[in-house]
Every structure is written in C-alpha cells, then in structure tokens.
DNA sequence: CCGTATCCCCCCAGATACTG
DNA sequence: CAGTATCTGGGGGGATACGG
C-alpha cells in the first residue's frame, strides 16, 4: 500500500520517512544546492576550489555540507594520500540525476526573479 | 550583459539579487513548499484547512509562510467580510508555474528515498 | 474563525585558533 | 592543503495568551 502525498504532509514530522520532507530539507539547505551546482559541469573539485566558487560560505559549513552530501551518496570524496593532501569532490550518478531538477528551479528563478522582486517591493504588510 | 550562474555563486551573498539564492531560499523554506503542495489540486483552502493539512506546523509559522508566499505573488489571499470571517488561500498563476518543478523534486525524492536512507545508514562518519 | 503579540529557549552558523 | 575544536550570539520557531 502506497502512502499518498497528502497523507505524508498531514503526518506529524516525527512520523518520519516522509520523502518530501527529508529530501526537500536537503534541497532547502542553504548551501547544499550551491555545492551541487558548482560541481556540475566539472569533473571534480578540490576543497578549496569549492570554497572559492561559493561566496560567503565558511570553512566549517562547507565541511558539514560536503559530509552530508557524501552521506546521502550525492557527492563522492576521493582522498589521494600525498603530502600535501589532495581531496577531490565530484557528483555521483545519483547526484547527477538530481541536477536537472535543480536546474529547472534555477531557470524558473531566473525567469520570475524580476516580477517576484517587484511583488515584494509592492507588497505592504 | 548577462551574469553567469558561476559569477552569481561566487559573489558574496550581500551582492544580492542572485536569483538562485533568493528563490532557492524560499524553496528551501521548511514550510513554504509544503503549503504550495497542499494548495495544488484544490481551488482554495481556508486557513484552518491548510493548518490541518500540514502536520506539525504552528499557527505562527503558517501565518508567516502564507504572508511570504503572498508577498512573492505565489499565493493569493481572499477575504470575505463575514462573521465569522472567511479567508481563502489559493495558488496564483505564478505559483502554479512553479509547482511542476516542485513535483519534479518530489518524484525524484520518492524514487531515491530508499537508497538515500540506506546510504545514510551505511555512512560512518 | 483568523489571526496578532509576546516571551523565551535552543541550536546553528560564524569567528577564531589549532593540527596532520 | 584540508580540515578539526571550541566558543559565542542572534534569530528562527514553539508555546501561550489575547484581539477583531
């Protein structure tokens, strides 16, 4: 028996394994999607390369974000035992399968950003 | 001259009007997407109907979320001056144009939820 | 019925300093 | 280079009580 989307939404959050919430929370993560986007269109990036590609992210949050993405199997982490150490991050196939949807959102954002900003400005509480 | 996605991402967040961040932050909002989803497939819902449809949301956060969505022009708010008051919320055309993308994410989530949960369980910090 | 107003706590993110 | 460790504050969000 498949649970419907409505049932998932109406359920208490603790009832867990709601796919919408658990995954949307990750998409909604302030940094996670940005990391996925910078890893798109490249083979792999080193820690500091990702860091420089994303303005405003702290080292700590980048570490946390990368670990989470790795735990979810969306990003791979490859260590080359050298001195100095070299670590490369790349999208996994699973991560790559998510990116079209993110790009869909990005495109939508670009198309509607102006009118949304206009709406916000015109909106009086 | 169009700014590239990479330039947007590399820019400091303060540099603002980055479409990705400003809209993704809304998508990422813990409750906003859930509200949009429950308003899909219906004409309109009253405040308490939305409230009951989303498990775990507090009255305060629902109010805030609805206001934000209204300010962005994604949701419309219609008041019927009666006693007791009647207020209905519905998707605007703009909001409706966003929903396919959200559904795309939902579908992706459903397809990959199991393997993601498995990855998380298998992941040792 | 549909909210607002207020209080207050917790936790997350930023800053900073340090290590293999 | 690629991170950890520790501290700290600011604000998001829950609970509660009240208003039109």
mmCIF file of C-alpha atoms (C1' of nucleotides) in Angstrom:
data_model
loop_
_atom_site.group_PDB
_atom_site.id
_atom_site.type_symbol
_atom_site.label_atom_id
_atom_site.label_comp_id
_atom_site.label_asym_id
_atom_site.label_seq_id
_atom_site.Cartn_x
_atom_site.Cartn_y
_atom_site.Cartn_z
ATOM 1 C CA UNK A 1 0.000 0.000 0.000
ATOM 2 C CA UNK A 2 1.483 3.273 -1.135
ATOM 3 C CA UNK A 3 1.074 6.269 1.094
ATOM 4 C CA UNK A 4 -0.244 9.356 -0.671
ATOM 5 C CA UNK A 5 1.494 12.699 -0.703
ATOM 6 C CA UNK A 6 -1.338 14.233 1.306
ATOM 7 C CA UNK A 7 -1.005 11.620 3.998
ATOM 8 C CA UNK A 8 2.687 12.323 4.220
ATOM 9 C CA UNK A 9 2.119 16.053 4.592
ATOM 10 C CA UNK A 10 -0.578 15.670 7.194
ATOM 11 C CA UNK A 11 1.515 13.306 9.253
ATOM 12 C CA UNK A 12 3.455 14.572 12.191
ATOM 13 C CA UNK A 13 7.062 15.236 11.243
ATOM 14 C CA UNK A 14 8.215 12.649 13.737
ATOM 15 C CA UNK A 15 6.391 10.000 11.733
ATOM 16 C CA UNK A 16 9.429 10.322 9.529
ATOM 17 C CA UNK A 17 10.456 8.733 6.291
ATOM 18 C CA UNK A 18 8.350 11.282 4.518
ATOM 19 C CA UNK A 19 10.270 11.557 1.269
ATOM 20 C CA UNK A 20 9.117 15.086 0.606
ATOM 21 C CA UNK A 21 10.326 16.474 3.876
ATOM 22 C CA UNK A 22 13.526 14.518 4.214
ATOM 23 C CA UNK A 23 14.755 15.347 0.742
ATOM 24 C CA UNK A 24 13.286 18.824 0.483
ATOM 25 C CA UNK A 25 15.051 19.681 3.699
ATOM 26 C CA UNK A 26 18.302 18.862 1.984
ATOM 27 C CA UNK A 27 17.429 20.760 -1.163
ATOM 28 C CA UNK A 28 16.386 23.599 1.020
ATOM 29 C CA UNK A 29 19.717 23.581 2.753
ATOM 30 C CA UNK A 30 21.294 26.973 2.362
ATOM 31 C CA UNK A 31 24.495 25.585 0.881
ATOM 32 C CA UNK A 32 23.857 22.060 -0.369
ATOM 33 C CA UNK A 33 22.307 23.012 -3.687
ATOM 34 C CA UNK A 34 25.016 25.579 -4.318
ATOM 35 C CA UNK A 35 27.661 22.912 -3.842
ATOM 36 C CA UNK A 36 25.847 20.605 -6.228
ATOM 37 C CA UNK A 37 25.669 23.391 -8.785
ATOM 38 C CA UNK A 38 29.358 24.200 -8.684
ATOM 39 C CA UNK A 39 30.207 20.523 -9.012
ATOM 40 C CA UNK A 40 28.111 20.357 -12.136
ATOM 41 C CA UNK A 41 29.970 20.891 -15.407
ATOM 42 C CA UNK A 42 33.290 19.846 -13.898
ATOM 43 C CA UNK A 43 34.903 16.501 -13.297
ATOM 44 C CA UNK A 44 35.975 17.159 -9.761
ATOM 45 C CA UNK A 45 36.987 19.985 -7.471
ATOM 46 C CA UNK A 46 39.285 20.229 -4.510
ATOM 47 C CA UNK A 47 38.103 21.532 -1.174
ATOM 48 C CA UNK A 48 39.495 24.999 -1.640
ATOM 49 C CA UNK A 49 38.230 25.207 -5.179
ATOM 50 C CA UNK A 50 34.707 24.603 -3.996
ATOM 51 C CA UNK A 51 35.298 27.078 -1.225
ATOM 52 C CA UNK A 52 36.337 29.807 -3.607
ATOM 53 C CA UNK A 53 33.497 29.020 -6.004
ATOM 54 C CA UNK A 54 30.874 29.740 -3.380
ATOM 55 C CA UNK A 55 30.913 33.220 -1.968
ATOM 56 C CA UNK A 56 30.260 33.649 1.707
ATOM 57 C CA UNK A 57 30.398 30.049 2.867
ATOM 58 C CA UNK A 58 32.555 29.365 5.894
ATOM 59 C CA UNK A 59 35.041 26.530 6.010
ATOM 60 C CA UNK A 60 33.022 24.875 8.716
ATOM 61 C CA UNK A 61 29.745 24.918 6.810
ATOM 62 C CA UNK A 62 31.410 23.689 3.664
ATOM 63 C CA UNK A 63 32.817 20.728 5.567
ATOM 64 C CA UNK A 64 29.432 19.932 7.078
ATOM 65 C CA UNK A 65 27.640 20.316 3.758
ATOM 66 C CA UNK A 66 30.079 18.096 1.903
ATOM 67 C CA UNK A 67 29.814 15.406 4.564
ATOM 68 C CA UNK A 68 26.048 15.436 4.407
ATOM 69 C CA UNK A 69 26.052 15.219 0.644
ATOM 70 C CA UNK A 70 28.531 12.387 0.849
ATOM 71 C CA UNK A 71 26.422 10.550 3.407
ATOM 72 C CA UNK A 72 23.428 10.820 1.104
ATOM 73 C CA UNK A 73 25.500 9.475 -1.759
ATOM 74 C CA UNK A 74 25.137 12.585 -3.857
ATOM 75 C CA UNK A 75 28.798 13.554 -3.792
ATOM 76 C CA UNK A 76 31.893 11.392 -3.768
ATOM 77 C CA UNK A 77 35.014 12.141 -1.803
ATOM 78 C CA UNK A 78 38.357 10.869 -3.028
ATOM 79 C CA UNK A 79 41.488 11.173 -0.959
ATOM 80 C CA UNK A 80 44.926 10.994 -2.505
ATOM 81 C CA UNK A 81 47.377 10.179 0.273
ATOM 82 C CA UNK A 82 50.019 12.693 -0.580
ATOM 83 C CA UNK A 83 51.803 15.478 1.124
ATOM 84 C CA UNK A 84 50.250 17.951 0.961
ATOM 85 C CA UNK A 85 46.966 16.037 0.975
ATOM 86 C CA UNK A 86 44.716 16.178 -2.022
ATOM 87 C CA UNK A 87 40.992 15.571 -1.768
ATOM 88 C CA UNK A 88 38.596 15.744 -4.651
ATOM 89 C CA UNK A 89 34.844 16.050 -4.644
ATOM 90 C CA UNK A 90 32.606 15.069 -7.519
ATOM 91 C CA UNK A 91 28.990 14.319 -8.254
ATOM 92 C CA UNK A 92 27.914 10.711 -8.050
ATOM 93 C CA UNK A 93 25.469 9.350 -10.621
ATOM 94 C CA UNK A 94 22.736 9.823 -8.053
ATOM 95 C CA UNK A 95 23.752 13.414 -7.517
ATOM 96 C CA UNK A 96 23.891 13.951 -11.247
ATOM 97 C CA UNK A 97 20.355 12.612 -11.565
ATOM 98 C CA UNK A 98 19.159 15.309 -9.196
ATOM 99 C CA UNK A 99 20.740 18.198 -11.016
ATOM 100 C CA UNK A 100 18.261 18.567 -13.879
ATOM 101 C CA UNK A 101 15.578 19.276 -11.318
ATOM 102 C CA UNK A 102 17.727 21.867 -9.608
ATOM 103 C CA UNK A 103 18.462 23.479 -12.929
ATOM 104 C CA UNK A 104 14.729 23.549 -13.524
ATOM 105 C CA UNK A 105 14.357 25.598 -10.384
ATOM 106 C CA UNK A 106 17.237 27.836 -11.350
ATOM 107 C CA UNK A 107 15.692 28.520 -14.743
ATOM 108 C CA UNK A 108 12.344 29.230 -13.157
ATOM 109 C CA UNK A 109 14.063 31.573 -10.730
ATOM 110 C CA UNK A 110 15.777 33.475 -13.480
ATOM 111 C CA UNK A 111 12.543 33.840 -15.401
ATOM 112 C CA UNK A 112 10.494 35.052 -12.473
ATOM 113 C CA UNK A 113 13.008 36.859 -10.316
ATOM 114 C CA UNK A 114 12.160 40.318 -11.585
ATOM 115 C CA UNK A 115 8.432 40.013 -11.076
ATOM 116 C CA UNK A 116 8.948 38.413 -7.677
ATOM 117 C CA UNK A 117 11.182 41.257 -6.548
ATOM 118 C CA UNK A 118 8.609 43.683 -7.888
ATOM 119 C CA UNK A 119 5.871 41.919 -5.967
ATOM 120 C CA UNK A 120 7.885 42.032 -2.777
ATOM 121 C CA UNK A 121 8.514 45.730 -3.213
ATOM 122 C CA UNK A 122 4.861 46.434 -3.933
ATOM 123 C CA UNK A 123 3.694 44.324 -1.011
ATOM 124 C CA UNK A 124 2.736 46.285 2.039
ATOM 125 C CA UNK A 125 2.240 44.267 5.153
ATOM 126 C CA UNK B 1 25.451 41.661 -20.261
ATOM 127 C CA UNK B 2 24.055 38.595 -18.548
ATOM 128 C CA UNK B 3 25.728 37.433 -15.400
ATOM 129 C CA UNK B 4 26.600 33.748 -15.393
ATOM 130 C CA UNK B 5 25.479 31.299 -12.758
ATOM 131 C CA UNK B 6 29.049 30.814 -11.607
ATOM 132 C CA UNK B 7 29.512 34.514 -11.110
ATOM 133 C CA UNK B 8 26.376 34.592 -9.021
ATOM 134 C CA UNK B 9 27.557 31.751 -6.837
ATOM 135 C CA UNK B 10 30.998 33.175 -6.336
ATOM 136 C CA UNK B 11 29.622 36.551 -5.381
ATOM 137 C CA UNK B 12 29.244 37.490 -1.763
ATOM 138 C CA UNK B 13 25.702 36.925 -0.595
ATOM 139 C CA UNK B 14 25.339 40.619 0.136
ATOM 140 C CA UNK B 15 25.786 41.330 -3.551
ATOM 141 C CA UNK B 16 22.189 40.220 -3.691
ATOM 142 C CA UNK B 17 19.666 39.766 -6.432
ATOM 143 C CA UNK B 18 21.199 36.392 -7.102
ATOM 144 C CA UNK B 19 18.169 34.564 -8.443
ATOM 145 C CA UNK B 20 19.421 31.200 -7.330
ATOM 146 C CA UNK B 21 19.854 32.149 -3.732
ATOM 147 C CA UNK B 22 16.843 34.357 -3.302
ATOM 148 C CA UNK B 23 14.434 31.822 -4.757
ATOM 149 C CA UNK B 24 16.144 28.689 -3.532
ATOM 150 C CA UNK B 25 15.980 30.119 -0.048
ATOM 151 C CA UNK B 26 12.223 30.188 -0.404
ATOM 152 C CA UNK B 27 12.034 26.707 -1.841
ATOM 153 C CA UNK B 28 14.261 25.615 0.933
ATOM 154 C CA UNK B 29 11.955 27.127 3.474
ATOM 155 C CA UNK B 30 10.841 24.404 5.818
ATOM 156 C CA UNK B 31 7.141 25.071 5.245
ATOM 157 C CA UNK B 32 6.718 27.083 2.038
ATOM 158 C CA UNK B 33 6.894 24.178 -0.384
ATOM 159 C CA UNK B 34 4.555 22.118 1.757
ATOM 160 C CA UNK B 35 1.980 24.901 1.641
ATOM 161 C CA UNK B 36 2.327 25.122 -2.125
ATOM 162 C CA UNK B 37 1.845 21.373 -2.385
ATOM 163 C CA UNK B 38 -1.345 21.281 -0.340
ATOM 164 C CA UNK B 39 -2.754 24.166 -2.373
ATOM 165 C CA UNK B 40 -2.150 22.186 -5.513
ATOM 166 C CA UNK B 41 -5.073 20.129 -6.766
ATOM 167 C CA UNK B 42 -7.615 22.281 -4.956
ATOM 168 C CA UNK B 43 -9.315 25.539 -5.803
ATOM 169 C CA UNK B 44 -8.750 27.202 -2.475
ATOM 170 C CA UNK B 45 -8.327 26.396 1.187
ATOM 171 C CA UNK B 46 -9.175 28.213 4.365
ATOM 172 C CA UNK B 47 -6.564 28.952 6.976
ATOM 173 C CA UNK B 48 -7.512 26.088 9.241
ATOM 174 C CA UNK B 49 -7.779 23.689 6.354
ATOM 175 C CA UNK B 50 -4.198 24.412 5.391
ATOM 176 C CA UNK B 51 -3.245 24.118 9.021
ATOM 177 C CA UNK B 52 -4.770 20.680 9.339
ATOM 178 C CA UNK B 53 -3.307 19.531 6.051
ATOM 179 C CA UNK B 54 0.254 20.122 7.236
ATOM 180 C CA UNK B 55 1.266 18.154 10.248
ATOM 181 C CA UNK B 56 3.424 19.859 12.821
ATOM 182 C CA UNK B 57 3.250 23.440 11.625
ATOM 183 C CA UNK B 58 2.441 26.038 14.238
ATOM 184 C CA UNK B 59 -0.115 28.739 13.700
ATOM 185 C CA UNK B 60 2.567 31.366 13.797
ATOM 186 C CA UNK B 61 4.734 29.762 11.157
ATOM 187 C CA UNK B 62 1.759 29.145 8.910
ATOM 188 C CA UNK B 63 0.874 32.825 9.105
ATOM 189 C CA UNK B 64 4.418 33.873 8.339
ATOM 190 C CA UNK B 65 4.727 31.396 5.493
ATOM 191 C CA UNK B 66 1.456 32.428 3.889
ATOM 192 C CA UNK B 67 2.411 36.095 4.095
ATOM 193 C CA UNK B 68 5.753 35.465 2.466
ATOM 194 C CA UNK B 69 4.178 33.453 -0.310
ATOM 195 C CA UNK B 70 1.614 36.191 -0.790
ATOM 196 C CA UNK B 71 4.308 38.867 -0.910
ATOM 197 C CA UNK B 72 6.102 36.884 -3.590
ATOM 198 C CA UNK B 73 2.897 36.610 -5.547
ATOM 199 C CA UNK B 74 2.799 32.839 -5.378
ATOM 200 C CA UNK B 75 -0.339 32.589 -3.288
ATOM 201 C CA UNK B 76 -3.440 34.771 -3.258
ATOM 202 C CA UNK B 77 -5.359 35.718 -0.156
ATOM 203 C CA UNK B 78 -9.061 36.474 -0.405
ATOM 204 C CA UNK B 79 -11.052 37.846 2.494
ATOM 205 C CA UNK B 80 -14.803 37.524 2.712
ATOM 206 C CA UNK B 81 -16.009 40.122 5.187
ATOM 207 C CA UNK B 82 -18.376 37.962 7.132
ATOM 208 C CA UNK B 83 -18.879 36.991 10.684
ATOM 209 C CA UNK B 84 -17.202 34.714 11.376
ATOM 210 C CA UNK B 85 -14.520 35.800 8.912
ATOM 211 C CA UNK B 86 -13.649 33.632 5.986
ATOM 212 C CA UNK B 87 -10.281 33.751 4.302
ATOM 213 C CA UNK B 88 -9.231 31.635 1.381
ATOM 214 C CA UNK B 89 -5.814 30.904 0.022
ATOM 215 C CA UNK B 90 -5.091 29.730 -3.492
ATOM 216 C CA UNK B 91 -2.218 29.413 -5.897
ATOM 217 C CA UNK B 92 -1.662 32.287 -8.291
ATOM 218 C CA UNK B 93 -0.690 31.550 -11.902
ATOM 219 C CA UNK B 94 2.879 32.286 -10.918
ATOM 220 C CA UNK B 95 2.673 29.869 -8.052
ATOM 221 C CA UNK B 96 1.124 27.279 -10.304
ATOM 222 C CA UNK B 97 4.007 27.688 -12.755
ATOM 223 C CA UNK B 98 6.423 26.743 -10.002
ATOM 224 C CA UNK B 99 4.657 23.574 -8.976
ATOM 225 C CA UNK B 100 5.783 21.285 -11.805
ATOM 226 C CA UNK B 101 9.356 21.845 -10.689
ATOM 227 C CA UNK B 102 8.473 21.038 -7.091
ATOM 228 C CA UNK B 103 6.683 17.925 -8.216
ATOM 229 C CA UNK B 104 9.802 17.013 -10.127
ATOM 230 C CA UNK B 105 11.707 17.122 -6.871
ATOM 231 C CA UNK B 106 9.018 15.159 -5.092
ATOM 232 C CA UNK B 107 9.117 12.446 -7.720
ATOM 233 C CA UNK B 108 12.874 12.312 -7.571
ATOM 234 C CA UNK B 109 12.637 12.073 -3.784
ATOM 235 C CA UNK B 110 10.224 9.179 -3.928
ATOM 236 C CA UNK B 111 12.410 7.321 -6.405
ATOM 237 C CA UNK B 112 15.619 7.753 -4.459
ATOM 238 C CA UNK B 113 14.472 7.897 -0.876
ATOM 239 C CA UNK B 114 15.188 4.267 -0.123
ATOM 240 C CA UNK B 115 18.721 4.296 -1.440
ATOM 241 C CA UNK B 116 19.431 7.605 0.251
ATOM 242 C CA UNK B 117 18.264 6.294 3.597
ATOM 243 C CA UNK B 118 20.375 3.199 3.002
ATOM 244 C CA UNK B 119 23.393 5.373 2.226
ATOM 245 C CA UNK B 120 22.891 7.387 5.358
ATOM 246 C CA UNK B 121 22.653 4.256 7.464
ATOM 247 C CA UNK B 122 25.765 2.778 5.863
ATOM 248 C CA UNK B 123 27.712 6.000 6.223
ATOM 249 C CA UNK B 124 30.097 6.049 9.110
ATOM 250 C CA UNK B 125 31.484 9.416 9.988
ATOM 251 C "C1'" DC C 1 -12.677 31.873 12.591
ATOM 252 C "C1'" DC C 2 -8.431 34.027 11.781
ATOM 253 C "C1'" DG C 3 -5.218 35.714 13.148
ATOM 254 C "C1'" DT C 4 -1.588 39.125 16.301
ATOM 255 C "C1'" DA C 5 1.550 39.871 20.227
ATOM 256 C "C1'" DT C 6 4.805 38.434 23.428
ATOM 257 C "C1'" DC C 7 8.125 35.693 25.671
ATOM 258 C "C1'" DC C 8 11.800 32.661 25.596
ATOM 259 C "C1'" DC C 9 14.736 28.846 24.507
ATOM 260 C "C1'" DC C 10 17.630 26.263 21.684
ATOM 261 C "C1'" DC C 11 20.644 25.448 18.162
ATOM 262 C "C1'" DC C 12 23.045 26.673 14.194
ATOM 263 C "C1'" DA C 13 26.270 29.313 11.887
ATOM 264 C "C1'" DG C 14 30.188 32.499 12.109
ATOM 265 C "C1'" DA C 15 34.771 33.617 14.006
ATOM 266 C "C1'" DT C 16 38.963 32.093 15.584
ATOM 267 C "C1'" DA C 17 42.656 29.144 16.656
ATOM 268 C "C1'" DC C 18 44.880 24.939 16.063
ATOM 269 C "C1'" DT C 19 46.589 20.072 13.707
ATOM 270 C "C1'" DG C 20 48.204 16.025 10.488
ATOM 271 C "C1'" DC D 1 46.180 21.593 1.835
ATOM 272 C "C1'" DA D 2 42.289 20.081 4.284
ATOM 273 C "C1'" DG D 3 40.299 20.031 7.629
ATOM 274 C "C1'" DT D 4 39.021 19.741 13.374
ATOM 275 C "C1'" DA D 5 37.963 22.057 18.048
ATOM 276 C "C1'" DT D 6 35.874 25.300 20.818
ATOM 277 C "C1'" DC D 7 33.272 29.343 21.984
ATOM 278 C "C1'" DT D 8 29.655 32.519 21.355
ATOM 279 C "C1'" DG D 9 25.462 35.346 19.739
ATOM 280 C "C1'" DG D 10 21.405 36.099 17.140
ATOM 281 C "C1'" DG D 11 17.323 34.632 15.419
ATOM 282 C "C1'" DG D 12 14.160 31.124 13.945
ATOM 283 C "C1'" DG D 13 10.499 28.901 15.712
ATOM 284 C "C1'" DG D 14 7.423 26.829 19.556
ATOM 285 C "C1'" DA D 15 4.119 27.874 23.351
ATOM 286 C "C1'" DT D 16 0.945 30.722 25.176
ATOM 287 C "C1'" DA D 17 -2.364 34.375 25.697
ATOM 288 C "C1'" DC D 18 -5.095 37.691 23.725
ATOM 289 C "C1'" DG D 19 -7.865 40.678 19.898
ATOM 290 C "C1'" DG D 20 -11.364 41.756 15.672
#
